[in-house]
PDB file of C-alpha atoms in Angstrom:
ATOM      1  CA  UNK A 589     -74.375 -58.662  88.167  1.00  0.00           C
ATOM      2  CA  UNK A 590     -76.737 -58.744  85.197  1.00  0.00           C
ATOM      3  CA  UNK A 591     -76.449 -56.049  82.523  1.00  0.00           C
ATOM      4  CA  UNK A 592     -80.060 -55.020  83.133  1.00  0.00           C
ATOM      5  CA  UNK A 593     -79.146 -53.987  86.676  1.00  0.00           C
ATOM      6  CA  UNK A 594     -76.634 -51.382  85.560  1.00  0.00           C
ATOM      7  CA  UNK A 595     -77.887 -50.214  82.168  1.00  0.00           C
ATOM      8  CA  UNK A 596     -80.283 -47.242  82.216  1.00  0.00           C
ATOM      9  CA  UNK A 597     -83.781 -47.841  80.979  1.00  0.00           C
ATOM     10  CA  UNK A 598     -84.552 -46.986  77.390  1.00  0.00           C
ATOM     11  CA  UNK A 599     -86.042 -43.542  76.951  1.00  0.00           C
ATOM     12  CA  UNK A 600     -84.466 -42.396  80.230  1.00  0.00           C
ATOM     13  CA  UNK A 601     -82.799 -39.481  78.466  1.00  0.00           C
ATOM     14  CA  UNK A 602     -85.981 -38.196  76.849  1.00  0.00           C
ATOM     15  CA  UNK A 603     -88.198 -38.667  79.910  1.00  0.00           C
ATOM     16  CA  UNK A 604     -86.623 -35.804  81.961  1.00  0.00           C
ATOM     17  CA  UNK A 605     -86.902 -33.495  78.926  1.00  0.00           C
ATOM     18  CA  UNK A 606     -90.582 -34.280  78.578  1.00  0.00           C
ATOM     19  CA  UNK A 607     -91.055 -33.770  82.307  1.00  0.00           C
ATOM     20  CA  UNK A 608     -89.404 -30.364  82.104  1.00  0.00           C
ATOM     21  CA  UNK A 609     -91.671 -29.312  79.223  1.00  0.00           C
ATOM     22  CA  UNK A 610     -94.922 -30.234  81.022  1.00  0.00           C
ATOM     23  CA  UNK A 611     -95.143 -27.080  83.222  1.00  0.00           C
ATOM     24  CA  UNK A 612     -94.576 -24.827  80.219  1.00  0.00           C
ATOM     25  CA  UNK A 613     -97.169 -26.716  78.181  1.00  0.00           C
ATOM     26  CA  UNK A 614     -99.701 -26.432  81.001  1.00  0.00           C
ATOM     27  CA  UNK A 615     -99.138 -22.692  81.489  1.00  0.00           C
ATOM     28  CA  UNK A 616     -99.373 -22.060  77.710  1.00  0.00           C
ATOM     29  CA  UNK A 617    -102.583 -24.094  77.475  1.00  0.00           C
ATOM     30  CA  UNK A 618    -104.150 -22.187  80.389  1.00  0.00           C
ATOM     31  CA  UNK A 619    -103.142 -18.875  78.831  1.00  0.00           C
ATOM     32  CA  UNK A 620    -104.640 -19.779  75.437  1.00  0.00           C
ATOM     33  CA  UNK A 621    -107.799 -21.085  77.120  1.00  0.00           C
ATOM     34  CA  UNK A 622    -108.234 -17.866  79.127  1.00  0.00           C
ATOM     35  CA  UNK A 623    -107.633 -15.801  76.000  1.00  0.00           C
ATOM     36  CA  UNK A 624    -110.135 -17.856  74.020  1.00  0.00           C
ATOM     37  CA  UNK A 625    -112.848 -17.535  76.717  1.00  0.00           C
ATOM     38  CA  UNK A 626    -112.307 -13.775  77.134  1.00  0.00           C
ATOM     39  CA  UNK A 627    -112.369 -13.141  73.388  1.00  0.00           C
ATOM     40  CA  UNK A 628    -115.578 -15.174  72.977  1.00  0.00           C
ATOM     41  CA  UNK A 629    -117.521 -14.089  76.060  1.00  0.00           C
ATOM     42  CA  UNK A 630    -115.802 -10.898  77.269  1.00  0.00           C
ATOM     43  CA  UNK A 631    -117.761  -8.553  75.027  1.00  0.00           C
ATOM     44  CA  UNK A 632    -114.816  -7.645  72.746  1.00  0.00           C
ATOM     45  CA  UNK A 633    -115.049  -7.771  68.956  1.00  0.00           C
ATOM     46  CA  UNK A 634    -112.814  -9.739  66.606  1.00  0.00           C
ATOM     47  CA  UNK A 635    -111.413  -6.419  65.383  1.00  0.00           C
ATOM     48  CA  UNK A 636    -110.057  -5.681  68.833  1.00  0.00           C
ATOM     49  CA  UNK A 637    -108.957  -9.044  70.226  1.00  0.00           C
ATOM     50  CA  UNK A 638    -109.402 -12.102  67.977  1.00  0.00           C
ATOM     51  CA  UNK A 639    -109.580 -15.463  69.686  1.00  0.00           C
ATOM     52  CA  UNK A 640    -106.681 -17.906  69.243  1.00  0.00           C
ATOM     53  CA  UNK A 641    -108.945 -20.183  67.268  1.00  0.00           C
ATOM     54  CA  UNK A 642    -109.657 -17.343  64.815  1.00  0.00           C
ATOM     55  CA  UNK A 643    -105.983 -16.523  64.545  1.00  0.00           C
ATOM     56  CA  UNK A 644    -105.197 -20.157  63.779  1.00  0.00           C
ATOM     57  CA  UNK A 645    -108.008 -20.298  61.227  1.00  0.00           C
ATOM     58  CA  UNK A 646    -106.881 -17.139  59.449  1.00  0.00           C
ATOM     59  CA  UNK A 647    -103.258 -18.321  59.510  1.00  0.00           C
ATOM     60  CA  UNK A 648    -104.337 -21.520  57.739  1.00  0.00           C
ATOM     61  CA  UNK A 649    -106.456 -19.715  55.195  1.00  0.00           C
ATOM     62  CA  UNK A 650    -103.643 -17.276  54.469  1.00  0.00           C
ATOM     63  CA  UNK A 651    -100.839 -19.832  54.688  1.00  0.00           C
ATOM     64  CA  UNK A 652     -99.631 -19.180  51.153  1.00  0.00           C
ATOM     65  CA  UNK A 653     -99.129 -15.470  51.805  1.00  0.00           C
ATOM     66  CA  UNK A 654     -97.567 -16.125  55.197  1.00  0.00           C
ATOM     67  CA  UNK A 655     -95.136 -18.651  53.717  1.00  0.00           C
ATOM     68  CA  UNK A 656     -94.285 -16.231  50.856  1.00  0.00           C
ATOM     69  CA  UNK A 657     -93.400 -13.556  53.388  1.00  0.00           C
ATOM     70  CA  UNK A 658     -91.673 -15.865  55.850  1.00  0.00           C
ATOM     71  CA  UNK A 659     -88.974 -17.003  53.459  1.00  0.00           C
ATOM     72  CA  UNK A 660     -87.381 -13.510  53.032  1.00  0.00           C
ATOM     73  CA  UNK A 661     -87.384 -13.078  56.797  1.00  0.00           C
ATOM     74  CA  UNK A 662     -85.652 -16.437  57.262  1.00  0.00           C
ATOM     75  CA  UNK A 663     -83.094 -15.546  54.593  1.00  0.00           C
ATOM     76  CA  UNK A 664     -82.299 -12.179  56.168  1.00  0.00           C
ATOM     77  CA  UNK A 665     -82.132 -13.732  59.669  1.00  0.00           C
ATOM     78  CA  UNK A 666     -79.757 -16.504  58.761  1.00  0.00           C
ATOM     79  CA  UNK A 667     -77.506 -14.278  56.597  1.00  0.00           C
ATOM     80  CA  UNK A 668     -77.360 -11.580  59.245  1.00  0.00           C
ATOM     81  CA  UNK A 669     -76.721 -14.007  62.043  1.00  0.00           C
ATOM     82  CA  UNK A 670     -73.938 -15.725  60.064  1.00  0.00           C
ATOM     83  CA  UNK A 671     -72.237 -12.344  59.597  1.00  0.00           C
ATOM     84  CA  UNK A 672     -72.778 -11.599  63.263  1.00  0.00           C
ATOM     85  CA  UNK A 673     -71.179 -14.882  64.295  1.00  0.00           C
ATOM     86  CA  UNK A 674     -68.127 -14.294  62.114  1.00  0.00           C
ATOM     87  CA  UNK A 675     -67.740 -10.695  63.351  1.00  0.00           C
ATOM     88  CA  UNK A 676     -68.098 -11.784  66.993  1.00  0.00           C
ATOM     89  CA  UNK A 677     -65.404 -14.457  66.651  1.00  0.00           C
ATOM     90  CA  UNK A 678     -62.942 -12.303  64.723  1.00  0.00           C
ATOM     91  CA  UNK A 679     -63.317  -9.277  67.016  1.00  0.00           C
ATOM     92  CA  UNK A 680     -63.156 -11.367  70.160  1.00  0.00           C
ATOM     93  CA  UNK A 681     -59.949 -13.068  68.965  1.00  0.00           C
ATOM     94  CA  UNK A 682     -58.381  -9.723  68.102  1.00  0.00           C
ATOM     95  CA  UNK A 683     -59.364  -8.296  71.475  1.00  0.00           C
ATOM     96  CA  UNK A 684     -57.928 -11.354  73.217  1.00  0.00           C
ATOM     97  CA  UNK A 685     -54.592 -11.053  71.393  1.00  0.00           C
ATOM     98  CA  UNK A 686     -54.332  -7.259  71.582  1.00  0.00           C
ATOM     99  CA  UNK A 687     -55.326  -5.884  74.972  1.00  0.00           C
ATOM    100  CA  UNK A 688     -55.086  -2.190  73.909  1.00  0.00           C
ATOM    101  CA  UNK A 689     -57.615  -2.949  71.163  1.00  0.00           C
ATOM    102  CA  UNK A 690     -60.043  -4.032  73.818  1.00  0.00           C
ATOM    103  CA  UNK A 691     -59.900  -0.668  75.527  1.00  0.00           C
ATOM    104  CA  UNK A 692     -60.332   1.057  72.179  1.00  0.00           C
ATOM    105  CA  UNK A 693     -63.193  -1.076  70.797  1.00  0.00           C
ATOM    106  CA  UNK A 694     -65.351  -1.950  73.761  1.00  0.00           C
ATOM    107  CA  UNK A 695     -66.715   1.582  74.402  1.00  0.00           C
ATOM    108  CA  UNK A 696     -67.685   1.868  70.728  1.00  0.00           C
ATOM    109  CA  UNK A 697     -69.349  -1.564  70.784  1.00  0.00           C
ATOM    110  CA  UNK A 698     -71.282  -0.694  73.899  1.00  0.00           C
ATOM    111  CA  UNK A 699     -72.494   2.527  72.329  1.00  0.00           C
ATOM    112  CA  UNK A 700     -73.645   0.546  69.260  1.00  0.00           C
ATOM    113  CA  UNK A 701     -75.996  -1.398  71.536  1.00  0.00           C
ATOM    114  CA  UNK A 702     -77.619   1.773  72.836  1.00  0.00           C
ATOM    115  CA  UNK A 703     -78.868   2.820  69.417  1.00  0.00           C
ATOM    116  CA  UNK A 704     -82.684   2.388  69.183  1.00  0.00           C
ATOM    117  CA  UNK A 705     -83.690   0.167  66.294  1.00  0.00           C
ATOM    118  CA  UNK A 706     -86.720   2.334  65.572  1.00  0.00           C
ATOM    119  CA  UNK A 707     -84.398   5.260  64.769  1.00  0.00           C
ATOM    120  CA  UNK A 708     -81.477   3.476  63.152  1.00  0.00           C
ATOM    121  CA  UNK A 709     -83.424   1.072  60.914  1.00  0.00           C
ATOM    122  CA  UNK A 710     -84.844   3.787  58.560  1.00  0.00           C
ATOM    123  CA  UNK A 711     -81.380   5.337  58.287  1.00  0.00           C
ATOM    124  CA  UNK A 712     -79.729   2.064  57.341  1.00  0.00           C
ATOM    125  CA  UNK A 713     -82.427   1.435  54.716  1.00  0.00           C
ATOM    126  CA  UNK A 714     -81.858   4.972  53.417  1.00  0.00           C
ATOM    127  CA  UNK A 715     -78.116   4.414  53.148  1.00  0.00           C
ATOM    128  CA  UNK A 716     -78.130   0.852  51.754  1.00  0.00           C
ATOM    129  CA  UNK A 717     -81.423   0.604  49.896  1.00  0.00           C
ATOM    130  CA  UNK A 718     -84.314  -1.828  50.122  1.00  0.00           C
ATOM    131  CA  UNK A 719     -82.411  -5.025  49.359  1.00  0.00           C
ATOM    132  CA  UNK A 720     -80.980  -7.669  51.645  1.00  0.00           C
ATOM    133  CA  UNK A 721     -77.968  -5.666  52.885  1.00  0.00           C
ATOM    134  CA  UNK A 722     -79.748  -3.394  55.425  1.00  0.00           C
ATOM    135  CA  UNK A 723     -81.549  -6.391  56.960  1.00  0.00           C
ATOM    136  CA  UNK A 724     -78.229  -8.266  57.306  1.00  0.00           C
ATOM    137  CA  UNK A 725     -76.643  -5.235  58.926  1.00  0.00           C
ATOM    138  CA  UNK A 726     -79.478  -4.753  61.416  1.00  0.00           C
ATOM    139  CA  UNK A 727     -79.573  -8.415  62.420  1.00  0.00           C
ATOM    140  CA  UNK A 728     -75.814  -8.411  62.884  1.00  0.00           C
ATOM    141  CA  UNK A 729     -75.990  -5.173  64.908  1.00  0.00           C
ATOM    142  CA  UNK A 730     -78.434  -6.543  67.446  1.00  0.00           C
ATOM    143  CA  UNK A 731     -76.981 -10.046  67.780  1.00  0.00           C
ATOM    144  CA  UNK A 732     -73.163  -9.911  67.681  1.00  0.00           C
ATOM    145  CA  UNK A 733     -72.491  -8.106  70.996  1.00  0.00           C
ATOM    146  CA  UNK A 734     -73.707 -10.849  73.413  1.00  0.00           C
ATOM    147  CA  UNK A 735     -71.664 -13.455  71.565  1.00  0.00           C
ATOM    148  CA  UNK A 736     -68.537 -11.308  71.538  1.00  0.00           C
ATOM    149  CA  UNK A 737     -68.762 -10.454  75.228  1.00  0.00           C
ATOM    150  CA  UNK A 738     -69.391 -14.153  76.045  1.00  0.00           C
ATOM    151  CA  UNK A 739     -66.326 -15.228  74.045  1.00  0.00           C
ATOM    152  CA  UNK A 740     -64.072 -12.625  75.666  1.00  0.00           C
ATOM    153  CA  UNK A 741     -65.247 -13.685  79.112  1.00  0.00           C
ATOM    154  CA  UNK A 742     -64.717 -17.299  78.172  1.00  0.00           C
ATOM    155  CA  UNK A 743     -61.143 -16.689  77.047  1.00  0.00           C
ATOM    156  CA  UNK A 744     -60.428 -14.972  80.372  1.00  0.00           C
ATOM    157  CA  UNK A 745     -61.825 -18.004  82.266  1.00  0.00           C
ATOM    158  CA  UNK A 746     -59.117 -20.310  80.870  1.00  0.00           C
ATOM    159  CA  UNK A 747     -57.284 -22.217  83.542  1.00  0.00           C
ATOM    160  CA  UNK A 748     -53.857 -20.660  84.128  1.00  0.00           C
ATOM    161  CA  UNK A 749     -52.357 -24.072  84.895  1.00  0.00           C
ATOM    162  CA  UNK A 750     -53.344 -25.438  81.467  1.00  0.00           C
ATOM    163  CA  UNK A 751     -51.988 -22.381  79.691  1.00  0.00           C
ATOM    164  CA  UNK A 752     -48.752 -22.564  81.639  1.00  0.00           C
ATOM    165  CA  UNK A 753     -48.394 -26.274  80.927  1.00  0.00           C
ATOM    166  CA  UNK A 754     -48.872 -25.704  77.204  1.00  0.00           C
ATOM    167  CA  UNK A 755     -46.372 -22.874  77.264  1.00  0.00           C
ATOM    168  CA  UNK A 756     -43.864 -25.067  79.087  1.00  0.00           C
ATOM    169  CA  UNK A 757     -44.303 -27.657  76.309  1.00  0.00           C
ATOM    170  CA  UNK A 758     -43.348 -25.061  73.717  1.00  0.00           C
ATOM    171  CA  UNK A 759     -46.782 -23.985  72.515  1.00  0.00           C
ATOM    172  CA  UNK A 760     -47.013 -20.430  71.180  1.00  0.00           C
ATOM    173  CA  UNK A 761     -49.753 -17.916  71.785  1.00  0.00           C
ATOM    174  CA  UNK A 762     -51.838 -19.089  68.820  1.00  0.00           C
ATOM    175  CA  UNK A 763     -51.593 -22.720  69.771  1.00  0.00           C
ATOM    176  CA  UNK A 764     -52.593 -21.974  73.348  1.00  0.00           C
ATOM    177  CA  UNK A 765     -55.529 -20.036  72.008  1.00  0.00           C
ATOM    178  CA  UNK A 766     -56.783 -22.965  69.906  1.00  0.00           C
ATOM    179  CA  UNK A 767     -56.025 -25.731  72.427  1.00  0.00           C
ATOM    180  CA  UNK A 768     -56.995 -24.009  75.701  1.00  0.00           C
ATOM    181  CA  UNK A 769     -58.610 -20.589  75.473  1.00  0.00           C
ATOM    182  CA  UNK A 770     -61.133 -21.357  72.715  1.00  0.00           C
ATOM    183  CA  UNK A 771     -62.374 -24.668  74.227  1.00  0.00           C
ATOM    184  CA  UNK A 772     -62.791 -23.028  77.637  1.00  0.00           C
ATOM    185  CA  UNK A 773     -64.892 -20.314  75.993  1.00  0.00           C
ATOM    186  CA  UNK A 774     -67.377 -22.731  74.421  1.00  0.00           C
ATOM    187  CA  UNK A 775     -69.886 -22.770  77.332  1.00  0.00           C
ATOM    188  CA  UNK A 776     -69.834 -18.936  77.491  1.00  0.00           C
ATOM    189  CA  UNK A 777     -70.161 -18.728  73.707  1.00  0.00           C
ATOM    190  CA  UNK A 778     -73.220 -20.935  73.560  1.00  0.00           C
ATOM    191  CA  UNK A 779     -74.845 -18.965  76.350  1.00  0.00           C
ATOM    192  CA  UNK A 780     -74.310 -15.789  74.332  1.00  0.00           C
ATOM    193  CA  UNK A 781     -75.472 -17.621  71.196  1.00  0.00           C
ATOM    194  CA  UNK A 782     -78.812 -18.524  72.816  1.00  0.00           C
ATOM    195  CA  UNK A 783     -79.341 -14.932  73.871  1.00  0.00           C
ATOM    196  CA  UNK A 784     -78.457 -13.527  70.455  1.00  0.00           C
ATOM    197  CA  UNK A 785     -80.574 -15.959  68.492  1.00  0.00           C
ATOM    198  CA  UNK A 786     -83.706 -14.662  70.223  1.00  0.00           C
ATOM    199  CA  UNK A 787     -83.056 -11.186  68.842  1.00  0.00           C
ATOM    200  CA  UNK A 788     -82.254 -12.239  65.251  1.00  0.00           C
ATOM    201  CA  UNK A 789     -85.817 -12.593  63.917  1.00  0.00           C
ATOM    202  CA  UNK A 790     -86.885  -9.371  65.696  1.00  0.00           C
ATOM    203  CA  UNK A 791     -84.006  -7.498  64.044  1.00  0.00           C
ATOM    204  CA  UNK A 792     -84.980  -8.775  60.598  1.00  0.00           C
ATOM    205  CA  UNK A 793     -88.615  -7.783  61.145  1.00  0.00           C
ATOM    206  CA  UNK A 794     -87.608  -4.305  62.287  1.00  0.00           C
ATOM    207  CA  UNK A 795     -85.564  -3.882  59.079  1.00  0.00           C
ATOM    208  CA  UNK A 796     -88.580  -4.991  57.014  1.00  0.00           C
ATOM    209  CA  UNK A 797     -90.788  -2.518  58.818  1.00  0.00           C
ATOM    210  CA  UNK A 798     -88.397   0.262  57.799  1.00  0.00           C
ATOM    211  CA  UNK A 799     -88.458  -0.759  54.137  1.00  0.00           C
ATOM    212  CA  UNK A 800     -88.795  -3.998  52.194  1.00  0.00           C
ATOM    213  CA  UNK A 801     -90.768  -5.581  49.406  1.00  0.00           C
ATOM    214  CA  UNK A 802     -91.627  -8.794  51.252  1.00  0.00           C
ATOM    215  CA  UNK A 803     -91.234 -10.238  54.718  1.00  0.00           C
ATOM    216  CA  UNK A 804     -93.103 -10.777  57.958  1.00  0.00           C
ATOM    217  CA  UNK A 805     -92.539  -7.137  58.898  1.00  0.00           C
ATOM    218  CA  UNK A 806     -94.243  -5.933  55.719  1.00  0.00           C
ATOM    219  CA  UNK A 807     -97.014  -8.489  56.217  1.00  0.00           C
ATOM    220  CA  UNK A 808     -97.661  -7.243  59.751  1.00  0.00           C
ATOM    221  CA  UNK A 809     -97.586  -3.629  58.631  1.00  0.00           C
ATOM    222  CA  UNK A 810    -100.123  -4.282  55.833  1.00  0.00           C
ATOM    223  CA  UNK A 811    -102.369  -6.298  58.141  1.00  0.00           C
ATOM    224  CA  UNK A 812    -102.301  -3.499  60.724  1.00  0.00           C
ATOM    225  CA  UNK A 813    -103.148  -0.884  58.116  1.00  0.00           C
ATOM    226  CA  UNK A 814    -106.089  -3.058  56.986  1.00  0.00           C
ATOM    227  CA  UNK A 815    -107.320  -3.420  60.601  1.00  0.00           C
ATOM    228  CA  UNK A 816    -106.691  -7.197  60.668  1.00  0.00           C
ATOM    229  CA  UNK A 817    -105.308  -7.987  64.119  1.00  0.00           C
ATOM    230  CA  UNK A 818    -105.909 -11.654  63.484  1.00  0.00           C
ATOM    231  CA  UNK A 819    -103.423 -11.616  60.629  1.00  0.00           C
ATOM    232  CA  UNK A 820    -100.963  -9.530  62.669  1.00  0.00           C
ATOM    233  CA  UNK A 821    -101.113 -12.109  65.454  1.00  0.00           C
ATOM    234  CA  UNK A 822    -100.757 -14.929  62.903  1.00  0.00           C
ATOM    235  CA  UNK A 823     -97.509 -13.354  61.659  1.00  0.00           C
ATOM    236  CA  UNK A 824     -96.391 -12.830  65.259  1.00  0.00           C
ATOM    237  CA  UNK A 825     -97.006 -16.533  65.917  1.00  0.00           C
ATOM    238  CA  UNK A 826     -94.926 -17.437  62.885  1.00  0.00           C
ATOM    239  CA  UNK A 827     -92.051 -15.199  64.062  1.00  0.00           C
ATOM    240  CA  UNK A 828     -92.236 -16.711  67.540  1.00  0.00           C
ATOM    241  CA  UNK A 829     -92.134 -20.225  66.054  1.00  0.00           C
ATOM    242  CA  UNK A 830     -89.058 -19.249  64.007  1.00  0.00           C
ATOM    243  CA  UNK A 831     -87.336 -17.921  67.108  1.00  0.00           C
ATOM    244  CA  UNK A 832     -88.097 -21.090  69.069  1.00  0.00           C
ATOM    245  CA  UNK A 833     -86.852 -23.232  66.201  1.00  0.00           C
ATOM    246  CA  UNK A 834     -83.567 -21.275  66.012  1.00  0.00           C
ATOM    247  CA  UNK A 835     -83.178 -21.508  69.791  1.00  0.00           C
ATOM    248  CA  UNK A 836     -83.711 -25.272  69.684  1.00  0.00           C
ATOM    249  CA  UNK A 837     -81.173 -25.515  66.863  1.00  0.00           C
ATOM    250  CA  UNK A 838     -78.655 -23.601  68.969  1.00  0.00           C
ATOM    251  CA  UNK A 839     -79.203 -26.033  71.871  1.00  0.00           C
ATOM    252  CA  UNK A 840     -78.802 -29.005  69.572  1.00  0.00           C
ATOM    253  CA  UNK A 841     -75.542 -27.624  68.139  1.00  0.00           C
ATOM    254  CA  UNK A 842     -74.258 -27.078  71.666  1.00  0.00           C
ATOM    255  CA  UNK A 843     -75.000 -30.690  72.589  1.00  0.00           C
ATOM    256  CA  UNK A 844     -73.229 -31.933  69.460  1.00  0.00           C
ATOM    257  CA  UNK A 845     -70.241 -29.607  69.911  1.00  0.00           C
ATOM    258  CA  UNK A 846     -69.857 -30.329  73.679  1.00  0.00           C
ATOM    259  CA  UNK A 847     -70.775 -34.000  74.221  1.00  0.00           C
ATOM    260  CA  UNK A 848     -68.637 -34.141  77.355  1.00  0.00           C
ATOM    261  CA  UNK A 849     -70.951 -31.647  79.089  1.00  0.00           C
ATOM    262  CA  UNK A 850     -73.977 -33.884  78.452  1.00  0.00           C
ATOM    263  CA  UNK A 851     -72.076 -36.926  79.750  1.00  0.00           C
ATOM    264  CA  UNK A 852     -71.089 -34.969  82.864  1.00  0.00           C
ATOM    265  CA  UNK A 853     -74.637 -33.859  83.586  1.00  0.00           C
ATOM    266  CA  UNK A 854     -75.973 -37.370  83.129  1.00  0.00           C
ATOM    267  CA  UNK A 855     -73.362 -38.825  85.483  1.00  0.00           C
ATOM    268  CA  UNK A 856     -74.196 -36.218  88.076  1.00  0.00           C
ATOM    269  CA  UNK A 857     -77.886 -36.859  87.721  1.00  0.00           C
ATOM    270  CA  UNK A 858     -77.567 -40.619  87.973  1.00  0.00           C
ATOM    271  CA  UNK A 859     -76.783 -42.758  91.008  1.00  0.00           C
ATOM    272  CA  UNK A 860     -73.170 -43.259  92.053  1.00  0.00           C
ATOM    273  CA  UNK A 861     -71.586 -46.430  90.758  1.00  0.00           C
ATOM    274  CA  UNK A 862     -70.988 -47.726  94.212  1.00  0.00           C
ATOM    275  CA  UNK A 863     -74.654 -47.319  95.105  1.00  0.00           C
ATOM    276  CA  UNK A 864     -75.787 -49.385  92.134  1.00  0.00           C
ATOM    277  CA  UNK A 865     -73.494 -52.279  92.940  1.00  0.00           C
ATOM    278  CA  UNK A 866     -74.920 -52.779  96.449  1.00  0.00           C
TER     279      UNK A 866
END
């Protein structure tokens, strides 16, 4: 059998990804086209509903100001999410090792997720000032809970047979955690990571709304006060692009951290080996 008969064609891995993106691209294009037509010919003014072309034009003309205000938002988002990630891992590990601690902490953590950002953000700014700290705290507050719950559920999904085998080989509780419980929690963790990352930029912008010198939140607030919905939408588009970039980065990290999952999905998607040999 020639190698060309069994080897997958080049670009075969990227082709399905492109095919999956086509429906989303079509729906987005149709939405923007409908928006553009309605804004131009629907009898609304630019001050009420600017067309996407106008938003894009104003974003380009004000790119320096947008970039100047985007950097503080990125800094607050990344710092807050890093703290959130560390807190989620530490608390989930403590809860996994100490079952009574789970019953003591989980009600408080659930209550923390019921606090409205609109009410809590000004208080945190009042307590911690207008620097980076309140933004980090707010981003961590809105992002750590999904990751922590996902990790705890992932620890619980560990195969009992693997844990028993490691225990029979003399492994202690910590070694079982690192060799069995943590790897089994990785798929759950990355699912929670993808959920949390979509809230990170929103949390930073809420903190900037409550009080900051620079940031996309302040830029949106100033544009709204100046009756510039085109600039508000330009900042919204930048925040959406940041969120999508962070989400894509999370997916990339998952593929790098769990290469066996990609190999398994590709083998399931391809033809069986016996079928190709006939």
